Short mmCIF file of C-alpha atoms and ligand atoms in Angstrom, two decimals:
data_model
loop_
_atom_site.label_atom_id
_atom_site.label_comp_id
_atom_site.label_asym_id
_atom_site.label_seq_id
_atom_site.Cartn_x
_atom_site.Cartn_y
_atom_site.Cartn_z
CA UNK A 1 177.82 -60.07 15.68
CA UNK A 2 174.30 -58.69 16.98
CA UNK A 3 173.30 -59.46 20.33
CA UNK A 4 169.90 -60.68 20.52
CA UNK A 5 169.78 -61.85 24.51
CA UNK A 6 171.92 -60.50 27.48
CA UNK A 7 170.52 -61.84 30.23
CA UNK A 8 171.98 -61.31 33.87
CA UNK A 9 173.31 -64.56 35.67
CA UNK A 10 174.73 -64.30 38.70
CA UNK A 11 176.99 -61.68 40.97
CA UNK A 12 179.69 -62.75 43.18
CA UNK A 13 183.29 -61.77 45.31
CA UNK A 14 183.93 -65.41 45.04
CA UNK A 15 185.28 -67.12 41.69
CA UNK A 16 184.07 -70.28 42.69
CA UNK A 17 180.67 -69.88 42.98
CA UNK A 18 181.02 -67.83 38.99
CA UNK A 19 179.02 -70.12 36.18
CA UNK A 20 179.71 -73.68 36.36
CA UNK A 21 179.56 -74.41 32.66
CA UNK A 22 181.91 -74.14 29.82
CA UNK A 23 181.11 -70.96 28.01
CA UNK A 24 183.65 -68.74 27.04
CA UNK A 25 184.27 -65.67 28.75
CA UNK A 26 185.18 -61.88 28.59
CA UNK A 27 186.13 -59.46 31.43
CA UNK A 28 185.47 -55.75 31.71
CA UNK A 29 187.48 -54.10 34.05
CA UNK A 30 188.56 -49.98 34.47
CA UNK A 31 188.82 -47.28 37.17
CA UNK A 32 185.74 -46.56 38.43
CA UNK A 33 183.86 -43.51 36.13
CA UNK A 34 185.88 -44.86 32.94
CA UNK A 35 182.25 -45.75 31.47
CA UNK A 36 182.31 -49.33 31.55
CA UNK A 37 178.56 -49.96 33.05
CA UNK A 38 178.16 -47.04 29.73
CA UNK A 39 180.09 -49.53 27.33
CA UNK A 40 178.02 -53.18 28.47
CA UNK A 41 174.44 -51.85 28.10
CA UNK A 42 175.61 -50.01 24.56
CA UNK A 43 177.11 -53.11 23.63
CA UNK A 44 173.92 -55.12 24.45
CA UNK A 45 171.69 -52.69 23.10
CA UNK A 46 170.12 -52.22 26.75
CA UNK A 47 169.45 -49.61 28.93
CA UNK A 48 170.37 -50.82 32.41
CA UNK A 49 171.87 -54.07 32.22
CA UNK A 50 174.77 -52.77 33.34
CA UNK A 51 173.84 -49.94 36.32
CA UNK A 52 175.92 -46.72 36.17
CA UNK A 53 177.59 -45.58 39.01
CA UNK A 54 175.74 -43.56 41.12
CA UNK A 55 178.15 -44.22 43.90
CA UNK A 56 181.45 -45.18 42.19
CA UNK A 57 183.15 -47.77 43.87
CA UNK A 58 180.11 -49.20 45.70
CA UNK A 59 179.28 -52.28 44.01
CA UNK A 60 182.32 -54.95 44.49
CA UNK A 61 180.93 -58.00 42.60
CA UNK A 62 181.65 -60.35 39.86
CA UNK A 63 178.94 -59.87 37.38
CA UNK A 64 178.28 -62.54 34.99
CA UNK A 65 175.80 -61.41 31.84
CA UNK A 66 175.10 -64.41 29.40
CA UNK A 67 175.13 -63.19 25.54
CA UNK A 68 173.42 -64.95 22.72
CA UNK A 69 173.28 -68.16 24.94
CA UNK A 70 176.65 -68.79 23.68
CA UNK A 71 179.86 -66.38 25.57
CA UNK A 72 179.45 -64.42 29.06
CA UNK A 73 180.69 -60.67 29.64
CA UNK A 74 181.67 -60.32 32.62
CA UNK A 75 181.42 -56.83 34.58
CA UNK A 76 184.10 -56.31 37.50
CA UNK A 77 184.20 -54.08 39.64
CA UNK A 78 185.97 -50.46 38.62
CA UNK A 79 189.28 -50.01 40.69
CA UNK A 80 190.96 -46.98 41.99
CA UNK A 81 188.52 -44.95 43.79
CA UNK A 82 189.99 -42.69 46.50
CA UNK A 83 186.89 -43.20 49.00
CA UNK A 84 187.07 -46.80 49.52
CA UNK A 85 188.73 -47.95 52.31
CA UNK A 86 191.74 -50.05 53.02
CA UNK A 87 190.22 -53.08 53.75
CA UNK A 88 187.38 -53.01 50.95
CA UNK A 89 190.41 -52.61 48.46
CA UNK A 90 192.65 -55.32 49.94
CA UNK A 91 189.55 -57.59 49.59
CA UNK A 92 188.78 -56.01 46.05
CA UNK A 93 192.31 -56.83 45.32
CA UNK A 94 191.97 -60.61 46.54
CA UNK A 95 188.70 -61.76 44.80
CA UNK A 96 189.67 -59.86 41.58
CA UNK A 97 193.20 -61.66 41.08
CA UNK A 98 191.93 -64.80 42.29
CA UNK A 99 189.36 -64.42 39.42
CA UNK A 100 192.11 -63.20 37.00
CA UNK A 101 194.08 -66.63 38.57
CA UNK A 102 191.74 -69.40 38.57
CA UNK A 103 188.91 -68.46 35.85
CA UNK A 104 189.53 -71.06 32.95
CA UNK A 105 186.70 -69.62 30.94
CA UNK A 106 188.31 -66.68 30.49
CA UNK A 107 189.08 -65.56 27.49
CA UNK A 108 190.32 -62.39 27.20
CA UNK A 109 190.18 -59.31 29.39
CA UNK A 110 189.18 -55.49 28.28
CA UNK A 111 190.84 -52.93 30.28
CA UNK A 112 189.08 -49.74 29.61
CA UNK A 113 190.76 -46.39 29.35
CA UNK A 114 189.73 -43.08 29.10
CA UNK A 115 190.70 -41.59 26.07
CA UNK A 116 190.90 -37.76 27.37
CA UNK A 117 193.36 -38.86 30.20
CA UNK A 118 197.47 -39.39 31.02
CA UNK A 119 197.90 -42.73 31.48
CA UNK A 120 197.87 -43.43 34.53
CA UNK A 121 199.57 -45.85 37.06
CA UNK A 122 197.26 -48.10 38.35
CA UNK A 123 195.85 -49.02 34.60
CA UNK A 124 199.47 -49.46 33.65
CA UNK A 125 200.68 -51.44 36.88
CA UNK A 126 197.27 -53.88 36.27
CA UNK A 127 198.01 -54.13 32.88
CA UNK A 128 201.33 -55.07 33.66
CA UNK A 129 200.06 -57.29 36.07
CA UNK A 130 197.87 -58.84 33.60
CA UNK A 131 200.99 -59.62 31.54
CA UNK A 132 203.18 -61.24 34.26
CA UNK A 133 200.27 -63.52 34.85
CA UNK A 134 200.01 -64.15 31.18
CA UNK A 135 196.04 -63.18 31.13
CA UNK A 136 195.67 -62.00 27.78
CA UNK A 137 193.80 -58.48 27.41
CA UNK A 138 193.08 -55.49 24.87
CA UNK A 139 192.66 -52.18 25.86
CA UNK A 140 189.13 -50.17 25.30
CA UNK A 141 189.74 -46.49 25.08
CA UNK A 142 185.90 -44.83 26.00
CA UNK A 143 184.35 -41.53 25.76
CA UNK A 144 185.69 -40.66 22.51
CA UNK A 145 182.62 -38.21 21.40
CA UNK A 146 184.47 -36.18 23.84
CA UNK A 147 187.67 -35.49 21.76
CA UNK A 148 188.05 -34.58 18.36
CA UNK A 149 189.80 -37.45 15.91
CA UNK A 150 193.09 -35.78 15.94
CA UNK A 151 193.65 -35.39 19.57
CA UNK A 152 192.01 -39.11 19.63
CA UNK A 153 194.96 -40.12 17.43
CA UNK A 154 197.46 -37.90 19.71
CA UNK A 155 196.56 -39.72 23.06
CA UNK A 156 196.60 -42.80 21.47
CA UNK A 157 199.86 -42.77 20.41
CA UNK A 158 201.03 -40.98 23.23
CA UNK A 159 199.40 -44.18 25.37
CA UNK A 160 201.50 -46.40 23.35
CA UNK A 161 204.85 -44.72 23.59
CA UNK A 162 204.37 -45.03 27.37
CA UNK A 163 203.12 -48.62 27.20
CA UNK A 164 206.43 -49.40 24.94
CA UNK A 165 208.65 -48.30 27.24
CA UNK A 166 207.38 -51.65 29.21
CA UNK A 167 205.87 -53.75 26.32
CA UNK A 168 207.78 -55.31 23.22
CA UNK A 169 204.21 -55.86 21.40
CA UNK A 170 201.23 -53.25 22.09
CA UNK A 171 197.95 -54.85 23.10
CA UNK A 172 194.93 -54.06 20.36
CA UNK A 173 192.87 -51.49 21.14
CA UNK A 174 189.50 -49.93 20.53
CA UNK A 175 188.27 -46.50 20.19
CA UNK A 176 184.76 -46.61 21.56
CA UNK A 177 181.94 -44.05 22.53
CA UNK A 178 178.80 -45.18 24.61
CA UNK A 179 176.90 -42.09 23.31
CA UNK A 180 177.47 -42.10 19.52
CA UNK A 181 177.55 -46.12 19.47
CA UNK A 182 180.98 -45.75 18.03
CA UNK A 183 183.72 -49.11 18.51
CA UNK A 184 180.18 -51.45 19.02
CA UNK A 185 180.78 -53.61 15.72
CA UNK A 186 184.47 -53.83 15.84
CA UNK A 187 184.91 -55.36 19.19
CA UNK A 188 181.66 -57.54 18.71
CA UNK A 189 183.32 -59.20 15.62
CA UNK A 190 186.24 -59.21 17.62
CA UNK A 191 184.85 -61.17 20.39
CA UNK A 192 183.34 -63.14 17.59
CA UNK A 193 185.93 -64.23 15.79
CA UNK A 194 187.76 -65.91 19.05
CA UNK A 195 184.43 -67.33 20.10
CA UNK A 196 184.25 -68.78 16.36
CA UNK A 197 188.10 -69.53 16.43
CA UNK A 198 187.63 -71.43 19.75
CA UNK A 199 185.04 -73.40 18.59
CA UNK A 200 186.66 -74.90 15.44
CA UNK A 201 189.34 -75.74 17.52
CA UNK A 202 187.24 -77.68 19.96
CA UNK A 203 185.98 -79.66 17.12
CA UNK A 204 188.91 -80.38 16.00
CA UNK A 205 189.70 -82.47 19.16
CA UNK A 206 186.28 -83.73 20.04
P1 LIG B 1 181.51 -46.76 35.20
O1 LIG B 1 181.67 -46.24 36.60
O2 LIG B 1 182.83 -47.12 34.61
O3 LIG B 1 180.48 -47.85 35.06
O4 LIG B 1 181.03 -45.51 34.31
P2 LIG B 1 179.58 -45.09 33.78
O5 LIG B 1 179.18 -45.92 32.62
O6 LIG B 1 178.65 -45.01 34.96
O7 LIG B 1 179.91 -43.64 33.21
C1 LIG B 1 180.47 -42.62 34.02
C2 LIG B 1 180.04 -41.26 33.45
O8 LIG B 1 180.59 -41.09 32.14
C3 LIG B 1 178.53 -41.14 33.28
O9 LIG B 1 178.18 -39.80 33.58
C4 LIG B 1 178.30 -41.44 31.81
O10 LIG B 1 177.16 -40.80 31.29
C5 LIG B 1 179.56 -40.88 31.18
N1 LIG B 1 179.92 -41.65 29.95
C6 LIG B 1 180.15 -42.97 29.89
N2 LIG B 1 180.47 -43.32 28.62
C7 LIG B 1 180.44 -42.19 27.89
C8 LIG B 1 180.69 -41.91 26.49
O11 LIG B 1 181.02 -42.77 25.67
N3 LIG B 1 180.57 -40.60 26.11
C9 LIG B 1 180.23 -39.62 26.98
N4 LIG B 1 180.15 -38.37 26.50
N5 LIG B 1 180.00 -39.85 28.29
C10 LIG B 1 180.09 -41.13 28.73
#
């Protein structure tokens, strides 16, 4: 797929003010600094349609960006950072898993990981929450340009040998890098194919 229009809609903390219409829908979320804000403006071939954190943690909103008139990504905000306060993150927690809970349009969620790093207990414990709720998800490993492809292939598997100690069936994953454009096609036809797959089963039942 090759975006041709990303076009910013809205930004929210409530899920019932997100997009009225029918469009289907994919979720970005990671610990703050992971590169997401990196990932949506490569992916959308734009410089600041996404804006990099500055001030990680700052920006608590639900970020709707419409693609190719036909899907929305949508940019959450990154969790785990030390500096926000209790509150904030208790409200963080509420508008994000009420989104998670209530968004019908959504897809498919891309936790982002990354690569260079242990896994670490709050991606695990949301991914796990993610699977309790049933909220289907793949992870997004980022910043590979920063390792070379056999350590790449060493944290990888040693992310899945943790995440099997919890999971029968290992989510898909992608190896990305914002910098060298690396990952961009495969998880564009990804998203594509369910978008395509979604629509020939609407017409099915129309
Ligand atoms: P966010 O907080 O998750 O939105 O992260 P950002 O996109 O703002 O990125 C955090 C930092 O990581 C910035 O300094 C980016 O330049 C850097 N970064 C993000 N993605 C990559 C990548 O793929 N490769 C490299 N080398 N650096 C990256």
């Amino acid at each position: 797929m090759h975006i041709k229009t990303a076009t910013f809609v809205v930004s929210n903390q409530d899920v019932s003010k997100c997009p009225k219409n029918n469009f289907p829908e994919y979720a970005f979320i990671g610990r703050s600094n992971v590169g997401k804000s990196s990932l949506i403006n490569m992916l959308t071939n734009q410089k600041k349609l996404a804006k990099t954190s500055g001030r990680p943690g700052k920006t608590q909103l639900i970020n709707h960006f419409l693609i190719n008139e036909q899907w929305y990504l949508v940019d959450l905000p990154g969790y785990g950072y030390a500096r926000v306060s209790k509150s904030s993150k208790k409200t963080f927690q509420k508008f994000i898993t009420s989104y998670f809970q209530q968004r019908k349009q959504l897809v498919s969620a891309f936790v982002l990981i990354d690569i260079r790093h242990e896994p670490q207990q709050i991606d695990l414990n949301f991914m796990q929450w993610l699977g309790e709720h049933q909220i289907p998800f793949s992870i997004i490993f980022t910043k590979s340009d920063k390792l070379k492809p056999k350590a790449i292939e060493r944290n990888i598997l040693h992310y899945q040998s943790v995440l099997s100690e919890k999971w029968d069936e290992l989510p898909q994953h992608f190896i990305t890098s914002s910098t060298k454009f690396d990952g961009k096609e495969e998880l564009l036809n990804y998203i594509d194919s369910i978008n395509l797959s979604i629509k020939n089963t609407k017409s099915q039942f129309d």
